[in-house]
mmCIF file with all atom_site columns, C-alpha atoms in Angstrom:
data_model
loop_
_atom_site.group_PDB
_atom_site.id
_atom_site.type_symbol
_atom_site.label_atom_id
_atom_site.label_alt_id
_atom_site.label_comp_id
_atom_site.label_asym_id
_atom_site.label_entity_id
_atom_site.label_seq_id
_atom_site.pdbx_PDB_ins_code
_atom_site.Cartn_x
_atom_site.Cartn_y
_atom_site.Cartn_z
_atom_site.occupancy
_atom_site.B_iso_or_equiv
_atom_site.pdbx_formal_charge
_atom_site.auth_seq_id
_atom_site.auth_comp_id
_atom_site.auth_asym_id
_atom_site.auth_atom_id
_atom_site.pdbx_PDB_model_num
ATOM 1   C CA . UNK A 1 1   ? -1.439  5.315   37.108 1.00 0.00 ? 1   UNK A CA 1
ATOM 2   C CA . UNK A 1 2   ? -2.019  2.998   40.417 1.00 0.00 ? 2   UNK A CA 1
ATOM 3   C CA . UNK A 1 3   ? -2.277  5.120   43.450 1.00 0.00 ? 3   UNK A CA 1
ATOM 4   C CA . UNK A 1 4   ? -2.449  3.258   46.712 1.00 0.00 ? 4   UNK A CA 1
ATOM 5   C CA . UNK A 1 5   ? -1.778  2.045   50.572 1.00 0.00 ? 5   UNK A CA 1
ATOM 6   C CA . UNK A 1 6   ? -1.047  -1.544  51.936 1.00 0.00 ? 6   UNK A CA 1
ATOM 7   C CA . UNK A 1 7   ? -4.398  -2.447  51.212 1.00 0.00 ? 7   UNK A CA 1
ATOM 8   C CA . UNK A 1 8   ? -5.725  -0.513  48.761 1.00 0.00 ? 8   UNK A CA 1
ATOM 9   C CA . UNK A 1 9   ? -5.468  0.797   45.193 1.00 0.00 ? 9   UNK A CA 1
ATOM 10  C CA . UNK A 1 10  ? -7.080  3.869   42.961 1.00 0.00 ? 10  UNK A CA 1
ATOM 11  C CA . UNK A 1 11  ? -7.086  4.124   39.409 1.00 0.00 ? 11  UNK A CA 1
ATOM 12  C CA . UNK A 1 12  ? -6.294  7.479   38.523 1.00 0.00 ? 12  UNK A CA 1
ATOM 13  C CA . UNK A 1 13  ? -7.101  9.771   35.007 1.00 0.00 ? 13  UNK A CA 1
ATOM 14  C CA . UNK A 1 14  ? -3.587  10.344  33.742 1.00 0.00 ? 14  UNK A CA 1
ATOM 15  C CA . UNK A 1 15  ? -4.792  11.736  30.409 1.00 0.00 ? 15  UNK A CA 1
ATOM 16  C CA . UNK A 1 16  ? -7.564  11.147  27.705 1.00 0.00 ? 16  UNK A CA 1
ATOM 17  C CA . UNK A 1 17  ? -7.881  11.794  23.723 1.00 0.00 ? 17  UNK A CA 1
ATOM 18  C CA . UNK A 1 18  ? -11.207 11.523  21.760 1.00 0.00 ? 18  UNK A CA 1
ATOM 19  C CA . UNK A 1 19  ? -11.247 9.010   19.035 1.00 0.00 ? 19  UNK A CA 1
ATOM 20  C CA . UNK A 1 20  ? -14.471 9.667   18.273 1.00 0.00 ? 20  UNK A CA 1
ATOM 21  C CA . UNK A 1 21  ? -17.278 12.014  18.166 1.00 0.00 ? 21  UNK A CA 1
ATOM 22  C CA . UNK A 1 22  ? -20.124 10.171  18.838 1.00 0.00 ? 22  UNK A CA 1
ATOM 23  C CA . UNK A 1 23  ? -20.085 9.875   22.653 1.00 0.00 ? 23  UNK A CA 1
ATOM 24  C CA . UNK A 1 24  ? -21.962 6.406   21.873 1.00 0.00 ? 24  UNK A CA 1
ATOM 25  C CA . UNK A 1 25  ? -19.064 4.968   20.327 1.00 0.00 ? 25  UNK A CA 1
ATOM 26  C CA . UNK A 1 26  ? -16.975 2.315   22.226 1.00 0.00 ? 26  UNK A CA 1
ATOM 27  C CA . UNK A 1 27  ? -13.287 1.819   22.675 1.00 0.00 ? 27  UNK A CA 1
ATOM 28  C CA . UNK A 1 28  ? -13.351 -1.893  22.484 1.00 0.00 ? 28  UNK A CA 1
ATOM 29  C CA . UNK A 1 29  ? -9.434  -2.709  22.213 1.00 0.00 ? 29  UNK A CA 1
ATOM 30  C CA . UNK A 1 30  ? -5.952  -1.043  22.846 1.00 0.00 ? 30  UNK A CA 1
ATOM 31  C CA . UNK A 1 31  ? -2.817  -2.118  21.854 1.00 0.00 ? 31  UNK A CA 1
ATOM 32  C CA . UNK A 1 32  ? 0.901   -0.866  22.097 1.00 0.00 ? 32  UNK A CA 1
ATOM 33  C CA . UNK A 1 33  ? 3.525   -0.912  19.481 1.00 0.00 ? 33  UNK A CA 1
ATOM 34  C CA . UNK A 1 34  ? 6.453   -1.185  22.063 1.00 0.00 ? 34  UNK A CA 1
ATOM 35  C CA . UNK A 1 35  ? 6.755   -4.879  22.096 1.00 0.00 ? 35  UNK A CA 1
ATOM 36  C CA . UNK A 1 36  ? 9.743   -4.960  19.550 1.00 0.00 ? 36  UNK A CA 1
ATOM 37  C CA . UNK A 1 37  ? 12.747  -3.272  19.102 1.00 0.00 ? 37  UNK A CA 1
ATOM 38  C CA . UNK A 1 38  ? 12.364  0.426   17.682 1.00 0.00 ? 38  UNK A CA 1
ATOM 39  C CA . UNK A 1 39  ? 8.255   0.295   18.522 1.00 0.00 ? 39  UNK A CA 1
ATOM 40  C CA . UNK A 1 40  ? 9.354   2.849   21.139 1.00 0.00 ? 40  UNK A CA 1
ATOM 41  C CA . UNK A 1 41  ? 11.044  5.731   19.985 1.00 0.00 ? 41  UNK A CA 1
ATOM 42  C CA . UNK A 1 42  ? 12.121  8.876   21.508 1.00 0.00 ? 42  UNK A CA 1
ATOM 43  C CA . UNK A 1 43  ? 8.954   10.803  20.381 1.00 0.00 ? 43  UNK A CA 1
ATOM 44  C CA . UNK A 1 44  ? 6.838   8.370   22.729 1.00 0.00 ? 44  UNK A CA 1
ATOM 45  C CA . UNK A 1 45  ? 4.997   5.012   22.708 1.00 0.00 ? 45  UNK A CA 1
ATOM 46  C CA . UNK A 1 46  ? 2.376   4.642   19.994 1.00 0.00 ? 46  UNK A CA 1
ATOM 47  C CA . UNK A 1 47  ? -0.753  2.292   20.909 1.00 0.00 ? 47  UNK A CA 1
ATOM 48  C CA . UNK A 1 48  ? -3.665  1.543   18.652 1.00 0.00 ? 48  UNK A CA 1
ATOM 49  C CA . UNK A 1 49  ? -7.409  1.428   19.197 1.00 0.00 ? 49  UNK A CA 1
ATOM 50  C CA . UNK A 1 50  ? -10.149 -0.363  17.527 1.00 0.00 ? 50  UNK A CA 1
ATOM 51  C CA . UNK A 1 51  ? -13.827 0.929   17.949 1.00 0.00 ? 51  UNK A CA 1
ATOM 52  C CA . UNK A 1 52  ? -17.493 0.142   17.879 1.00 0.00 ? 52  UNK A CA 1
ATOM 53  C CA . UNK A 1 53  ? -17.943 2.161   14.960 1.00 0.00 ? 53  UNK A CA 1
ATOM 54  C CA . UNK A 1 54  ? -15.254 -0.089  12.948 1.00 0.00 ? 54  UNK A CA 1
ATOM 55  C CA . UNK A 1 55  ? -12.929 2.942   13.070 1.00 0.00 ? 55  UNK A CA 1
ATOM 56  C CA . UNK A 1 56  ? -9.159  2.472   14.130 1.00 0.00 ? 56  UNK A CA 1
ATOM 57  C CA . UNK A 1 57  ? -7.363  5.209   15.653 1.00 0.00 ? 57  UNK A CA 1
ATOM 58  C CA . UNK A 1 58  ? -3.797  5.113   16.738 1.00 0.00 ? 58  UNK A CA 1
ATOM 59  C CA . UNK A 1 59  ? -2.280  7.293   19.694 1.00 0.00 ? 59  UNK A CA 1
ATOM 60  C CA . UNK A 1 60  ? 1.528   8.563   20.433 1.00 0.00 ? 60  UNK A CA 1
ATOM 61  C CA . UNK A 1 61  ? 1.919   8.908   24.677 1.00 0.00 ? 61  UNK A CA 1
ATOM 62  C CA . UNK A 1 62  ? 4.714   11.642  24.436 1.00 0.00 ? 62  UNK A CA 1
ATOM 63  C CA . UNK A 1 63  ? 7.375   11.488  27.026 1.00 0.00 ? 63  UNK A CA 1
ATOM 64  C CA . UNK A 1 64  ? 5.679   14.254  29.132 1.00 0.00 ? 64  UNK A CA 1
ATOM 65  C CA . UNK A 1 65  ? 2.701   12.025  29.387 1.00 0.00 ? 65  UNK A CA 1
ATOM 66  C CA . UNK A 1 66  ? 0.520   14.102  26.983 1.00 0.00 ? 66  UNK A CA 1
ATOM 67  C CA . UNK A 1 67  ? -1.692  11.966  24.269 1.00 0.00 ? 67  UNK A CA 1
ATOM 68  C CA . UNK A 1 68  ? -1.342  13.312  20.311 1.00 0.00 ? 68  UNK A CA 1
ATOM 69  C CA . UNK A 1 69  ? -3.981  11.256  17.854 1.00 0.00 ? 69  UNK A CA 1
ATOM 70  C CA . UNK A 1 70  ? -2.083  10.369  14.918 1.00 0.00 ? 70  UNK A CA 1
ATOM 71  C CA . UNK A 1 71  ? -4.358  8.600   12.243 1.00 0.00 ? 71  UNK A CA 1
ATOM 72  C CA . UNK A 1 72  ? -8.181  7.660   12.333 1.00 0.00 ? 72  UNK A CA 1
ATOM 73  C CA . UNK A 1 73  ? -9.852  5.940   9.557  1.00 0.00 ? 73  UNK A CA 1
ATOM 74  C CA . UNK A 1 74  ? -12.881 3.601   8.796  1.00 0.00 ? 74  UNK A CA 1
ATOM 75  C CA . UNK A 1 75  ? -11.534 0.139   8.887  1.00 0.00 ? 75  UNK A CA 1
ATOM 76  C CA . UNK A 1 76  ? -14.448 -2.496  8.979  1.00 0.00 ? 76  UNK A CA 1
ATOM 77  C CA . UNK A 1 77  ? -17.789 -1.943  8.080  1.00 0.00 ? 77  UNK A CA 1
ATOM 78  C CA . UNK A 1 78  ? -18.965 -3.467  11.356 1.00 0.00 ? 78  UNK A CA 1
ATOM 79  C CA . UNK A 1 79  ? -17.413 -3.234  14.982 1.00 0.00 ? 79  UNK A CA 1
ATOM 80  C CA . UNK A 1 80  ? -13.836 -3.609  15.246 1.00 0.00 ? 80  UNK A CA 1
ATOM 81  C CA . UNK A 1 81  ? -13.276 -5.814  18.262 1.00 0.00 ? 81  UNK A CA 1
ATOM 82  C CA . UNK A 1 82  ? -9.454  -6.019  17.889 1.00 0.00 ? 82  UNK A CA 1
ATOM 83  C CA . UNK A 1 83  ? -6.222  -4.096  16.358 1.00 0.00 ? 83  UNK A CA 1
ATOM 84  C CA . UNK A 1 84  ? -2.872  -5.383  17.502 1.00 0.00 ? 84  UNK A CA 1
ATOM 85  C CA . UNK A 1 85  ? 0.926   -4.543  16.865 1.00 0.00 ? 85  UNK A CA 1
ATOM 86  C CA . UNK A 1 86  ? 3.119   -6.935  14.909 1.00 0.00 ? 86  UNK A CA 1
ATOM 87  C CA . UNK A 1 87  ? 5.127   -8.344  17.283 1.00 0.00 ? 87  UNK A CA 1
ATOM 88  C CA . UNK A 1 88  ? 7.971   -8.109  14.768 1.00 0.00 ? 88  UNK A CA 1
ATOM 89  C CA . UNK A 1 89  ? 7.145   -4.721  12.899 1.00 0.00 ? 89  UNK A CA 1
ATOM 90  C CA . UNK A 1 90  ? 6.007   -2.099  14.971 1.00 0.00 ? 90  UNK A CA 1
ATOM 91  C CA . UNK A 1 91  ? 4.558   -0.491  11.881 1.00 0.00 ? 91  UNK A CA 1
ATOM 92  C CA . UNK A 1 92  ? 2.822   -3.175  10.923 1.00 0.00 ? 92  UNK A CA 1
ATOM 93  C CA . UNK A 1 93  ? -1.100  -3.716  12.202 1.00 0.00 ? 93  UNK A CA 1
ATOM 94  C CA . UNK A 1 94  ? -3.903  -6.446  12.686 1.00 0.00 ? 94  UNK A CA 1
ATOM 95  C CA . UNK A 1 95  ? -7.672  -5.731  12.728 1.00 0.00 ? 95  UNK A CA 1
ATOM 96  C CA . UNK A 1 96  ? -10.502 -7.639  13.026 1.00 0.00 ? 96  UNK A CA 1
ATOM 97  C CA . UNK A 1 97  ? -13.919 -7.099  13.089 1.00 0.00 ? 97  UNK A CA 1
ATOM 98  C CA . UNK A 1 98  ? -17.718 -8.305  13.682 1.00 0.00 ? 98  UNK A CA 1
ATOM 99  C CA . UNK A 1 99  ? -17.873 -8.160  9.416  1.00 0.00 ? 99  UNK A CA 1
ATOM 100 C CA . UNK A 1 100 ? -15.664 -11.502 9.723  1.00 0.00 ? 100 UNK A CA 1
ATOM 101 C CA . UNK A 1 101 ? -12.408 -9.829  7.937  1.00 0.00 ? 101 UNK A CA 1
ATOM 102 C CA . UNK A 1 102 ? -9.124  -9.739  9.093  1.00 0.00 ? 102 UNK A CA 1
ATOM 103 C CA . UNK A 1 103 ? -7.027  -6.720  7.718  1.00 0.00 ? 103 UNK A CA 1
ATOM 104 C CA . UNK A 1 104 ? -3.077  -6.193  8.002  1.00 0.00 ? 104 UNK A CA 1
ATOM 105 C CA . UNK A 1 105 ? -2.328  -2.728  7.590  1.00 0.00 ? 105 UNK A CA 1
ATOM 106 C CA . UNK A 1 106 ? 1.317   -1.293  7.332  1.00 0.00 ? 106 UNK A CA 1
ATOM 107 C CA . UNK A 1 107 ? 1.142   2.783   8.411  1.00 0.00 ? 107 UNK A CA 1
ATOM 108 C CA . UNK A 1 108 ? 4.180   3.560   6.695  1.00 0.00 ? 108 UNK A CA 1
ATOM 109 C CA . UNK A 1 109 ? 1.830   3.041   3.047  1.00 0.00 ? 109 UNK A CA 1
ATOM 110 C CA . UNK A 1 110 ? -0.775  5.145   5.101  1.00 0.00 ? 110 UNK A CA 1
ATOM 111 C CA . UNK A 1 111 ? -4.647  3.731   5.603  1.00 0.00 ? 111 UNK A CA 1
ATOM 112 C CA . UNK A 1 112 ? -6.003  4.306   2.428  1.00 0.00 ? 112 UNK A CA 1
ATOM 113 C CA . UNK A 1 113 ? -6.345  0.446   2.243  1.00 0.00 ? 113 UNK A CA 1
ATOM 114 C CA . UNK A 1 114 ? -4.954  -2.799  4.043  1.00 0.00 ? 114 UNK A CA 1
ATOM 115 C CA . UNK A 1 115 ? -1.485  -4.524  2.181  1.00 0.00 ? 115 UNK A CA 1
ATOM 116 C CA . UNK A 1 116 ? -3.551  -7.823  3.072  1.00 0.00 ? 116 UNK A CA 1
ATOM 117 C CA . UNK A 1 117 ? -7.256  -8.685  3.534  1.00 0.00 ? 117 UNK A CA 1
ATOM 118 C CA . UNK A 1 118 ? -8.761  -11.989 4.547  1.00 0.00 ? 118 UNK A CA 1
ATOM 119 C CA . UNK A 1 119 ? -12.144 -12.665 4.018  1.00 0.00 ? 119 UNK A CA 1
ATOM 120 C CA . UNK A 1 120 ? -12.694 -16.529 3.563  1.00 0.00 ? 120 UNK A CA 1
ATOM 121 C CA . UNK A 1 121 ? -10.999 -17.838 6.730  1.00 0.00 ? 121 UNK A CA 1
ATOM 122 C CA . UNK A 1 122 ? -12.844 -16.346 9.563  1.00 0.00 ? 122 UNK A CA 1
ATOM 123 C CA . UNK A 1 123 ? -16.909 -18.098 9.721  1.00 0.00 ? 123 UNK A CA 1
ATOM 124 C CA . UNK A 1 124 ? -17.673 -15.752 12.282 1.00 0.00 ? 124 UNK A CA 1
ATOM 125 C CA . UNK A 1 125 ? -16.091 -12.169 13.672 1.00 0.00 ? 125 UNK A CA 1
ATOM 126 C CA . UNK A 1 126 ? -12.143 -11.786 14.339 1.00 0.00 ? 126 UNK A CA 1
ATOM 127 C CA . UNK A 1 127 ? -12.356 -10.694 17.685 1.00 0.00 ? 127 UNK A CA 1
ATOM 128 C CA . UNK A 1 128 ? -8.787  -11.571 18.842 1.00 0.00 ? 128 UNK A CA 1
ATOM 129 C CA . UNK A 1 129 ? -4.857  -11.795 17.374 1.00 0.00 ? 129 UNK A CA 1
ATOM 130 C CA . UNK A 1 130 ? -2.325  -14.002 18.948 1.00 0.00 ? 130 UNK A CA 1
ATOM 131 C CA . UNK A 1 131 ? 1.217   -14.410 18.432 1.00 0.00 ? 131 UNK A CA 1
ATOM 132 C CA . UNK A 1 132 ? 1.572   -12.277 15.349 1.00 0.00 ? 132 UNK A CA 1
#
């Protein structure tokens, strides 16, 4: 939330969920499901988080504003410097990582393991996902 005058502006603490238990652990990107139709649902918005640890956790922001962590599992054996949304399947996710592997995951088949992993493409880590 944006608090503010004419000039001014204040970020202000609306909420906060641990992903983590090591306090030395990084949240290093966030990424909302909400971009296609039925990402959103009447239960709240759902975003995704991808950590220094190479965990991914993902997040539901209830209607009321509360946070609820929903999954959290060891994606990448290195830090995971991106997770992104399908912009066409909301249950459908991208991560990428320092370890040079780019993973799709698809929650409804749970995170056990990714429905698609690339490991020969990337030369160096996946640190971003465009356009997906």
């Amino acid at each position: 939330d944006l608090e503010g005058g004419s000039n001014s502006m204040k970020l202000v603490k609306g909420a906060q969920i641990d992903c983590g238990e090591n306090p030395s652990v990084l949240a290093l990107s966030l990424d909302w499901n909400d971009r296609t139709k039925g990402g959103a649902t009447a239960d709240g918005r759902e975003a995704a988080v991808s950590m220094s640890s190479g965990d991914v956790c993902t997040v539901l922001l209830k209607p009321d504003g509360s946070l609820e962590k929903e999954n959290q599992w060891h994606a990448h054996d290195a830090e995971a410097w991106i997770a992104a949304w399908d912009a066409h399947n909301s249950h459908v996710l991208y991560t990428g990582a320092d370890d040079s592997v780019l993973k799709v995951w698809d929650l409804r088949q749970g995170t056990a393991s990714p429905i698609h992993t690339d490991r020969k493409s990337h030369e160096a880590g996946v640190n971003a996902c465009n356009d997906l």
